Amino acid sequence: MQNSVITKYGLHGKLTAQSGKGDELAEILLQAADLLKSAKGCHLYVISKDQQTAENVWVYEVWDSKEDHDNSLQVAGVRELIGKAMPILAGQPEKGMEFTVLGGTGLN
């Protein structure tokens, strides 16, 4: 049986909150995940907390394309959530790791 390759755009990044603000940052990102459920091209937007450092929050995303990802900033409410998150970050967000998703469970 031959595997079919499905190419998608992926992004994995870490945001670090100020001391004691990790839960607040995670909640803001979970609100963003809720907004992105119906965003064009969004297959996965997962928020995780680091088990070793409570202020580190990870975002794992899979999109049809980088363009769809970039356009997600136009989804109603997303920019407002970014405005809430920025003041509680401990510095600028790190550039996420971009990658090409080739396939796997749950990707159509």
XYZ file of C-alpha atoms in Angstrom, residues 11 13 38 41 45 56 58 67 75 79 85-86 90 99:
14
model
C 4.493 26.009 13.535
C 6.639 27.940 19.421
C -13.453 27.820 12.354
C -7.141 26.162 6.886
C -3.999 24.740 17.422
C 6.491 28.490 29.509
C 3.835 26.053 23.979
C -1.007 32.188 4.117
C -10.157 36.507 12.763
C -5.810 40.868 17.838
C -0.989 38.567 26.099
C 1.810 40.974 25.154
C 8.672 38.058 29.773
C 8.024 22.956 9.442
